[in-house]
CSV table of C-alpha atoms in Angstrom, one decimal:
chain,number,residue,atom,x,y,z
A,1,UNK,CA,84.1,90.4,84.0
A,2,UNK,CA,83.2,90.4,87.2
A,3,UNK,CA,86.5,91.3,88.5
A,4,UNK,CA,87.2,94.4,86.3
A,5,UNK,CA,83.2,96.2,87.2
A,6,UNK,CA,84.9,95.8,90.5
A,7,UNK,CA,88.2,97.5,89.9
A,8,UNK,CA,86.1,99.8,87.9
A,9,UNK,CA,83.8,100.4,91.7
A,10,UNK,CA,86.5,100.7,93.8
A,11,UNK,CA,89.2,102.2,91.8
A,12,UNK,CA,88.3,104.3,88.9
A,13,UNK,CA,86.9,107.8,89.3
A,14,UNK,CA,84.3,109.4,87.5
A,15,UNK,CA,85.2,113.4,85.7
A,16,UNK,CA,82.6,115.6,84.6
A,17,UNK,CA,81.5,115.6,80.7
A,18,UNK,CA,81.1,112.3,81.3
A,19,UNK,CA,85.5,111.2,81.9
A,20,UNK,CA,85.9,108.3,83.7
A,21,UNK,CA,89.4,108.2,84.8
A,22,UNK,CA,91.0,103.9,85.0
A,23,UNK,CA,95.0,105.3,85.1
A,24,UNK,CA,95.5,103.7,88.1
A,25,UNK,CA,95.0,100.0,87.1
A,26,UNK,CA,94.2,100.3,83.5
A,27,UNK,CA,96.6,103.3,81.1
A,28,UNK,CA,99.1,104.5,82.9
A,29,UNK,CA,99.8,102.6,85.7
A,30,UNK,CA,99.0,98.9,84.3
A,31,UNK,CA,97.7,95.8,87.3
A,32,UNK,CA,100.0,93.7,84.8
A,33,UNK,CA,98.3,91.1,86.1
A,34,UNK,CA,94.1,91.6,85.4
A,35,UNK,CA,95.8,92.8,82.4
A,36,UNK,CA,97.4,89.4,81.6
A,37,UNK,CA,93.5,87.9,83.2
A,38,UNK,CA,92.0,90.6,80.7
A,39,UNK,CA,94.1,88.3,77.9
A,40,UNK,CA,93.0,85.8,78.9
A,41,UNK,CA,89.3,86.3,79.1
A,42,UNK,CA,89.4,87.8,75.3
A,43,UNK,CA,91.3,84.5,74.6
A,44,UNK,CA,88.5,82.7,75.7
A,45,UNK,CA,85.4,84.9,73.5
A,46,UNK,CA,87.1,84.8,70.3
A,47,UNK,CA,89.4,81.7,70.5
A,48,UNK,CA,87.0,79.6,67.8
A,49,UNK,CA,87.1,82.7,65.6
A,50,UNK,CA,90.2,81.1,63.9
A,51,UNK,CA,92.1,84.7,64.4
A,52,UNK,CA,95.6,85.6,63.3
A,53,UNK,CA,97.0,88.5,64.3
A,54,UNK,CA,95.8,90.8,67.5
A,55,UNK,CA,95.8,95.0,66.4
A,56,UNK,CA,95.5,97.5,68.1
A,57,UNK,CA,96.5,101.2,68.1
A,58,UNK,CA,99.4,103.1,70.0
A,59,UNK,CA,99.8,103.2,73.0
A,60,UNK,CA,96.4,102.7,75.8
A,61,UNK,CA,95.4,99.5,73.4
A,62,UNK,CA,99.0,97.8,74.1
A,63,UNK,CA,99.3,96.0,76.7
A,64,UNK,CA,95.4,94.6,76.7
A,65,UNK,CA,95.7,93.6,72.7
A,66,UNK,CA,99.4,91.6,73.8
A,67,UNK,CA,97.9,89.4,76.9
A,68,UNK,CA,95.5,89.1,74.2
A,69,UNK,CA,97.4,87.4,71.4
A,70,UNK,CA,100.0,85.4,74.2
A,71,UNK,CA,97.0,83.8,75.3
A,72,UNK,CA,96.0,83.2,71.7
A,73,UNK,CA,99.4,82.9,70.5
A,74,UNK,CA,99.5,84.9,67.3
A,75,UNK,CA,101.3,88.4,66.4
A,76,UNK,CA,100.3,91.7,68.2
A,77,UNK,CA,100.1,94.3,65.3
A,78,UNK,CA,99.4,97.6,67.1
A,79,UNK,CA,99.0,101.1,64.4
A,80,UNK,CA,101.0,104.0,64.8
A,81,UNK,CA,99.5,107.2,65.5
A,82,UNK,CA,101.0,110.3,62.9
A,83,UNK,CA,100.8,113.4,62.1
A,84,UNK,CA,99.1,113.1,58.2
A,85,UNK,CA,102.0,114.9,56.2
A,86,UNK,CA,103.7,111.4,56.7
A,87,UNK,CA,104.6,109.5,53.5
A,88,UNK,CA,102.9,106.4,53.3
A,89,UNK,CA,103.1,103.7,49.8
A,90,UNK,CA,103.7,101.4,51.9
A,91,UNK,CA,101.8,101.6,54.7
A,92,UNK,CA,97.8,100.8,55.3
A,93,UNK,CA,96.4,104.6,56.6
A,94,UNK,CA,93.2,105.9,58.2
A,95,UNK,CA,92.3,109.0,59.8
A,96,UNK,CA,91.2,109.1,63.6
A,97,UNK,CA,89.8,111.6,65.2
A,98,UNK,CA,90.4,111.8,68.9
A,99,UNK,CA,87.3,113.8,70.8
A,100,UNK,CA,89.5,114.4,74.3
A,101,UNK,CA,91.8,115.7,72.9
A,102,UNK,CA,90.4,117.9,69.6
A,103,UNK,CA,92.9,116.6,66.7
A,104,UNK,CA,93.1,114.1,63.9
A,105,UNK,CA,95.5,112.4,63.8
A,106,UNK,CA,96.3,109.2,60.9
A,107,UNK,CA,97.1,105.9,62.4
A,108,UNK,CA,98.4,102.8,59.8
A,109,UNK,CA,100.2,100.0,59.6
A,110,UNK,CA,102.9,98.1,58.0
A,111,UNK,CA,101.4,96.9,54.6
A,112,UNK,CA,103.3,93.7,54.9
A,113,UNK,CA,101.7,92.6,58.0
A,114,UNK,CA,98.5,92.8,56.2
A,115,UNK,CA,97.9,90.0,54.1
A,116,UNK,CA,94.1,88.7,52.5
A,117,UNK,CA,94.7,85.4,54.3
A,118,UNK,CA,94.6,86.8,58.2
A,119,UNK,CA,91.4,86.7,60.4
A,120,UNK,CA,92.0,89.9,62.7
A,121,UNK,CA,91.0,90.6,66.0
A,122,UNK,CA,90.7,94.1,67.1
A,123,UNK,CA,91.1,95.0,71.0
A,124,UNK,CA,91.4,98.7,72.7
A,125,UNK,CA,91.5,99.5,76.2
A,126,UNK,CA,87.8,102.2,75.7
A,127,UNK,CA,84.9,102.4,73.6
A,128,UNK,CA,83.4,105.5,73.0
A,129,UNK,CA,83.2,107.5,69.7
A,130,UNK,CA,84.0,104.2,68.2
A,131,UNK,CA,87.0,106.2,66.0
A,132,UNK,CA,89.9,104.3,66.6
A,133,UNK,CA,87.7,100.7,65.7
A,134,UNK,CA,86.3,102.8,62.9
A,135,UNK,CA,90.4,103.8,61.3
A,136,UNK,CA,91.4,100.1,62.1
A,137,UNK,CA,88.6,99.0,60.3
A,138,UNK,CA,88.8,101.2,57.5
A,139,UNK,CA,92.6,99.8,57.1
A,140,UNK,CA,91.5,95.8,57.4
A,141,UNK,CA,89.0,96.8,54.0
A,142,UNK,CA,92.0,98.5,52.2
A,143,UNK,CA,93.3,95.6,53.3
A,144,UNK,CA,91.0,93.4,52.8
A,145,UNK,CA,91.6,90.9,55.5
A,146,UNK,CA,88.2,90.1,57.6
A,147,UNK,CA,87.5,90.9,61.2
A,148,UNK,CA,87.1,88.2,63.3
A,149,UNK,CA,85.4,90.4,66.2
A,150,UNK,CA,86.0,93.6,68.3
A,151,UNK,CA,87.2,93.5,72.2
A,152,UNK,CA,87.4,96.1,74.2
A,153,UNK,CA,87.6,96.5,78.0
A,154,UNK,CA,85.6,99.6,78.9
A,155,UNK,CA,82.4,99.8,77.1
A,156,UNK,CA,80.9,103.7,77.3
A,157,UNK,CA,77.1,101.9,75.6
A,158,UNK,CA,75.7,105.8,76.4
A,159,UNK,CA,78.0,106.6,72.9
A,160,UNK,CA,77.6,106.1,69.3
A,161,UNK,CA,80.5,103.5,69.3
A,162,UNK,CA,78.9,100.2,70.4
A,163,UNK,CA,75.9,101.7,67.9
A,164,UNK,CA,78.4,101.7,65.0
A,165,UNK,CA,80.0,98.5,65.1
A,166,UNK,CA,76.7,96.5,65.4
A,167,UNK,CA,75.9,98.1,62.4
A,168,UNK,CA,79.0,97.4,60.3
A,169,UNK,CA,78.3,93.7,61.2
A,170,UNK,CA,81.5,92.5,63.1
A,171,UNK,CA,81.0,91.0,66.1
A,172,UNK,CA,82.1,92.6,69.7
A,173,UNK,CA,82.6,91.9,72.4
A,174,UNK,CA,82.9,94.6,75.7
A,175,UNK,CA,84.2,93.3,79.0
A,176,UNK,CA,82.6,95.8,81.1
A,177,UNK,CA,79.7,98.2,79.3
A,178,UNK,CA,79.2,101.4,81.0
A,179,UNK,CA,75.4,102.7,80.5
A,180,UNK,CA,76.0,105.8,82.4
A,181,UNK,CA,78.6,107.6,84.4
A,182,UNK,CA,76.0,110.7,85.0
A,183,UNK,CA,76.1,111.8,88.5
A,184,UNK,CA,80.0,110.6,89.5
A,185,UNK,CA,78.5,107.2,89.3
A,186,UNK,CA,79.5,104.4,88.0
A,187,UNK,CA,76.9,102.3,86.8
A,188,UNK,CA,76.5,99.5,84.4
A,189,UNK,CA,74.0,97.5,81.8
A,190,UNK,CA,72.4,95.2,82.9
B,1,UNK,CA,119.7,85.7,75.1
B,2,UNK,CA,120.6,83.5,72.2
B,3,UNK,CA,116.9,83.1,70.6
B,4,UNK,CA,116.4,87.0,70.9
B,5,UNK,CA,119.8,87.6,69.2
B,6,UNK,CA,119.0,84.9,66.1
B,7,UNK,CA,115.7,86.4,65.9
B,8,UNK,CA,118.0,89.3,64.7
B,9,UNK,CA,120.3,88.1,62.7
B,10,UNK,CA,117.0,86.8,61.0
B,11,UNK,CA,114.6,89.6,60.9
B,12,UNK,CA,116.3,92.5,61.7
B,13,UNK,CA,117.1,94.8,58.7
B,14,UNK,CA,120.3,97.4,59.4
B,15,UNK,CA,119.8,100.8,57.0
B,16,UNK,CA,122.1,103.9,56.5
B,17,UNK,CA,122.4,105.4,59.5
B,18,UNK,CA,122.5,102.7,62.1
B,19,UNK,CA,119.0,102.6,62.5
B,20,UNK,CA,118.0,98.3,63.1
B,21,UNK,CA,114.7,97.7,61.3
B,22,UNK,CA,113.5,95.4,63.7
B,23,UNK,CA,109.5,96.1,63.0
B,24,UNK,CA,108.6,93.1,61.8
B,25,UNK,CA,108.7,91.3,65.7
B,26,UNK,CA,109.6,94.1,67.9
B,27,UNK,CA,107.9,96.8,68.1
B,28,UNK,CA,105.1,97.5,65.4
B,29,UNK,CA,104.1,93.8,64.1
B,30,UNK,CA,105.2,91.8,67.8
B,31,UNK,CA,106.2,88.2,68.9
B,32,UNK,CA,104.1,87.5,71.6
B,33,UNK,CA,105.1,84.7,72.2
B,34,UNK,CA,109.3,85.9,72.2
B,35,UNK,CA,107.7,89.4,74.4
B,36,UNK,CA,106.6,87.1,77.3
B,37,UNK,CA,110.1,85.5,77.1
B,38,UNK,CA,111.7,88.5,77.1
B,39,UNK,CA,109.7,89.5,80.3
B,40,UNK,CA,110.6,85.9,81.9
B,41,UNK,CA,114.7,86.4,81.6
B,42,UNK,CA,114.0,90.4,82.9
B,43,UNK,CA,112.1,89.3,85.5
B,44,UNK,CA,114.9,85.9,86.2
B,45,UNK,CA,117.6,88.3,86.2
B,46,UNK,CA,116.8,91.3,88.5
B,47,UNK,CA,114.4,88.8,90.9
B,48,UNK,CA,116.7,89.7,93.4
B,49,UNK,CA,116.3,93.2,93.6
B,50,UNK,CA,113.0,93.7,95.8
B,51,UNK,CA,111.3,96.2,92.2
B,52,UNK,CA,107.7,96.9,93.6
B,53,UNK,CA,107.3,98.9,90.1
B,54,UNK,CA,108.3,98.3,86.4
B,55,UNK,CA,109.0,100.9,84.3
B,56,UNK,CA,109.1,102.0,81.0
B,57,UNK,CA,108.1,104.8,78.3
B,58,UNK,CA,105.5,104.6,75.9
B,59,UNK,CA,104.4,103.3,73.7
B,60,UNK,CA,106.9,101.3,72.5
B,61,UNK,CA,108.1,99.8,75.0
B,62,UNK,CA,105.0,98.9,76.7
B,63,UNK,CA,105.3,95.3,75.6
B,64,UNK,CA,108.7,94.2,76.9
B,65,UNK,CA,107.9,96.1,80.7
B,66,UNK,CA,103.8,94.7,80.6
B,67,UNK,CA,105.2,91.0,80.5
B,68,UNK,CA,108.6,92.1,82.8
B,69,UNK,CA,105.6,93.2,84.9
B,70,UNK,CA,103.5,90.1,84.2
B,71,UNK,CA,106.1,87.8,85.7
B,72,UNK,CA,107.7,89.6,88.6
B,73,UNK,CA,103.5,89.7,90.0
B,74,UNK,CA,104.1,93.8,90.1
B,75,UNK,CA,102.2,96.7,88.7
B,76,UNK,CA,104.0,98.5,85.9
B,77,UNK,CA,103.9,102.6,85.1
B,78,UNK,CA,104.3,103.5,81.1
B,79,UNK,CA,105.2,107.5,81.4
B,80,UNK,CA,103.2,109.5,78.4
B,81,UNK,CA,105.0,111.8,76.3
B,82,UNK,CA,103.6,115.1,75.3
B,83,UNK,CA,104.6,118.8,74.0
B,84,UNK,CA,106.0,120.1,76.5
B,85,UNK,CA,102.6,123.3,77.1
B,86,UNK,CA,100.9,120.6,79.3
B,87,UNK,CA,99.7,121.8,83.4
B,88,UNK,CA,102.8,119.7,85.3
B,89,UNK,CA,101.6,119.9,89.2
B,90,UNK,CA,100.6,116.7,90.2
B,91,UNK,CA,103.2,114.7,87.5
B,92,UNK,CA,106.1,114.2,87.7
B,93,UNK,CA,108.0,115.4,84.7
B,94,UNK,CA,111.3,115.2,82.1
B,95,UNK,CA,112.1,116.6,79.1
B,96,UNK,CA,113.3,114.0,76.4
B,97,UNK,CA,115.1,113.9,73.8
B,98,UNK,CA,114.4,111.9,70.6
B,99,UNK,CA,117.8,112.0,67.8
B,100,UNK,CA,114.9,109.7,65.3
B,101,UNK,CA,112.7,112.6,65.1
B,102,UNK,CA,114.9,115.5,66.4
B,103,UNK,CA,112.6,116.6,68.5
B,104,UNK,CA,112.3,117.1,72.9
B,105,UNK,CA,109.2,115.8,74.5
B,106,UNK,CA,108.4,115.5,77.7
B,107,UNK,CA,107.9,112.8,79.6
B,108,UNK,CA,106.0,112.2,82.9
B,109,UNK,CA,104.9,110.3,85.0
B,110,UNK,CA,101.8,111.1,87.9
B,111,UNK,CA,103.4,111.4,91.1
B,112,UNK,CA,100.5,109.2,92.7
B,113,UNK,CA,102.2,106.7,91.5
B,114,UNK,CA,105.8,107.0,92.9
B,115,UNK,CA,106.3,106.3,96.5
B,116,UNK,CA,109.8,106.9,98.6
B,117,UNK,CA,110.0,102.8,99.3
B,118,UNK,CA,109.0,102.0,95.2
B,119,UNK,CA,112.4,100.5,93.7
B,120,UNK,CA,111.5,100.3,89.9
B,121,UNK,CA,112.9,98.1,87.2
B,122,UNK,CA,113.4,100.4,84.3
B,123,UNK,CA,112.3,99.0,81.0
B,124,UNK,CA,112.4,100.1,77.1
B,125,UNK,CA,113.0,98.6,74.0
B,126,UNK,CA,115.5,100.0,72.2
B,127,UNK,CA,119.0,101.5,73.9
B,128,UNK,CA,120.9,104.3,71.5
B,129,UNK,CA,121.8,107.7,73.4
B,130,UNK,CA,119.9,106.7,76.2
B,131,UNK,CA,117.5,109.8,76.3
B,132,UNK,CA,113.9,108.4,77.2
B,133,UNK,CA,116.4,105.9,79.8
B,134,UNK,CA,117.9,109.7,81.7
B,135,UNK,CA,114.3,111.1,81.7
B,136,UNK,CA,112.8,108.3,83.8
B,137,UNK,CA,116.1,108.4,85.4
B,138,UNK,CA,115.3,111.7,85.8
B,139,UNK,CA,111.7,111.2,87.5
B,140,UNK,CA,113.4,108.9,90.0
B,141,UNK,CA,114.9,111.4,91.3
B,142,UNK,CA,111.9,113.7,91.1
B,143,UNK,CA,110.3,111.3,93.1
B,144,UNK,CA,113.3,109.6,95.0
B,145,UNK,CA,112.6,106.0,94.5
B,146,UNK,CA,115.5,104.1,94.0
B,147,UNK,CA,116.1,102.6,90.5
B,148,UNK,CA,116.4,98.6,90.6
B,149,UNK,CA,117.9,98.6,87.5
B,150,UNK,CA,117.2,99.1,83.6
B,151,UNK,CA,116.8,96.7,80.6
B,152,UNK,CA,116.8,96.7,77.4
B,153,UNK,CA,115.9,94.8,75.0
B,154,UNK,CA,118.2,95.6,72.1
B,155,UNK,CA,121.2,97.8,72.7
B,156,UNK,CA,123.5,100.0,70.5
B,157,UNK,CA,126.9,99.6,72.8
B,158,UNK,CA,128.7,101.5,70.1
B,159,UNK,CA,126.3,104.8,71.0
B,160,UNK,CA,126.7,106.6,74.6
B,161,UNK,CA,122.9,105.3,76.2
B,162,UNK,CA,125.7,102.5,77.7
B,163,UNK,CA,128.6,104.0,79.3
B,164,UNK,CA,125.8,106.7,80.7
B,165,UNK,CA,124.3,103.8,82.5
B,166,UNK,CA,127.4,102.4,83.6
B,167,UNK,CA,128.5,105.9,84.7
B,168,UNK,CA,125.3,106.6,86.7
B,169,UNK,CA,126.1,103.6,89.0
B,170,UNK,CA,123.1,101.8,88.0
B,171,UNK,CA,123.1,97.9,87.3
B,172,UNK,CA,122.3,97.8,82.8
B,173,UNK,CA,120.8,94.6,81.7
B,174,UNK,CA,120.5,94.4,77.5
B,175,UNK,CA,120.0,90.8,76.4
B,176,UNK,CA,121.6,91.3,73.1
B,177,UNK,CA,124.5,94.0,73.0
B,178,UNK,CA,125.0,95.4,69.2
B,179,UNK,CA,129.2,95.7,68.4
B,180,UNK,CA,128.6,97.2,65.2
B,181,UNK,CA,125.5,97.6,62.7
B,182,UNK,CA,128.9,98.4,59.7
B,183,UNK,CA,127.9,97.4,56.3
B,184,UNK,CA,125.1,96.6,57.3
B,185,UNK,CA,125.8,93.8,59.5
B,186,UNK,CA,124.7,93.0,62.1
B,187,UNK,CA,128.2,92.5,64.9
B,188,UNK,CA,126.5,91.0,69.3
B,189,UNK,CA,129.1,92.3,71.4
B,190,UNK,CA,131.5,89.2,72.5
């Protein structure tokens, strides 16, 4: 998605440790119009996949997942993060490790909202090591729902999430694929 | 907003302790089309207020705030929640007590994103005791931005948030105002 790549080049900042900071238009301050266009693009890419629900994890996945759900005219579910102590009888739960925060959290979806005839589209803002997506794939497996695909706004293709999803056989579409952040410079794949 | 009130009556569940559960269409599973209509309604109500940015708190405020921002064609900012230990030199920060979770968290917005010529519209999914809105009003005060108004999806008018905002002199628009949840039944104001 050229509009997004251009925006990353203009407004993104590369910090030491392969961190791409895009909090001025994606995950703290949000360019609402761009987010709407991102949702329209995911809806276009996955329009023939029979998607019944869009699924993400709170918080920064919610914006792109919501606009995608609006453009596909299906409900959105955002998995909740919580400490691993919570009672989980009525929940599908997976453990997710955050490399950024160096902490494990559970993510959960209420069992009422995923049924075996659902085909879910997983949307997230970032793909790095793929922990959040892996957690959602685990929940999909527990709920016996089909996964129509994974849509990512910004993928760091040099980290292991891309390969993990590819190996799982699930269709992956990333709107911006970053090959490298070396020398504090963004280089896209291709 | 009649569509919303009808949906609350059909799909909301009242739990003991004045809890209204709407996690099947508002804050876990989200009716994307309804959320878009909610955003359109807030944009209509506040269209003459010169709003430059929509502001909310993660996570469940993000959906209605984003659709409002899309319809108003302005950026969205979602304040981040974090433990009170975080370094905050570059942040406007306020402390927010959650009655539901019985814990205090800080909420913060990066100083780069609020400037004195901004006129912000605060959007949230629920108004009960008004702690989150109060935190955002404090941040607005620190940043010296004007507050164009507060838009709430569901207000529990019998709790103290409504009066608190009214006293502050800020315009408040709630799309559904609940007078009582007694006897596990929803009664609207009017």
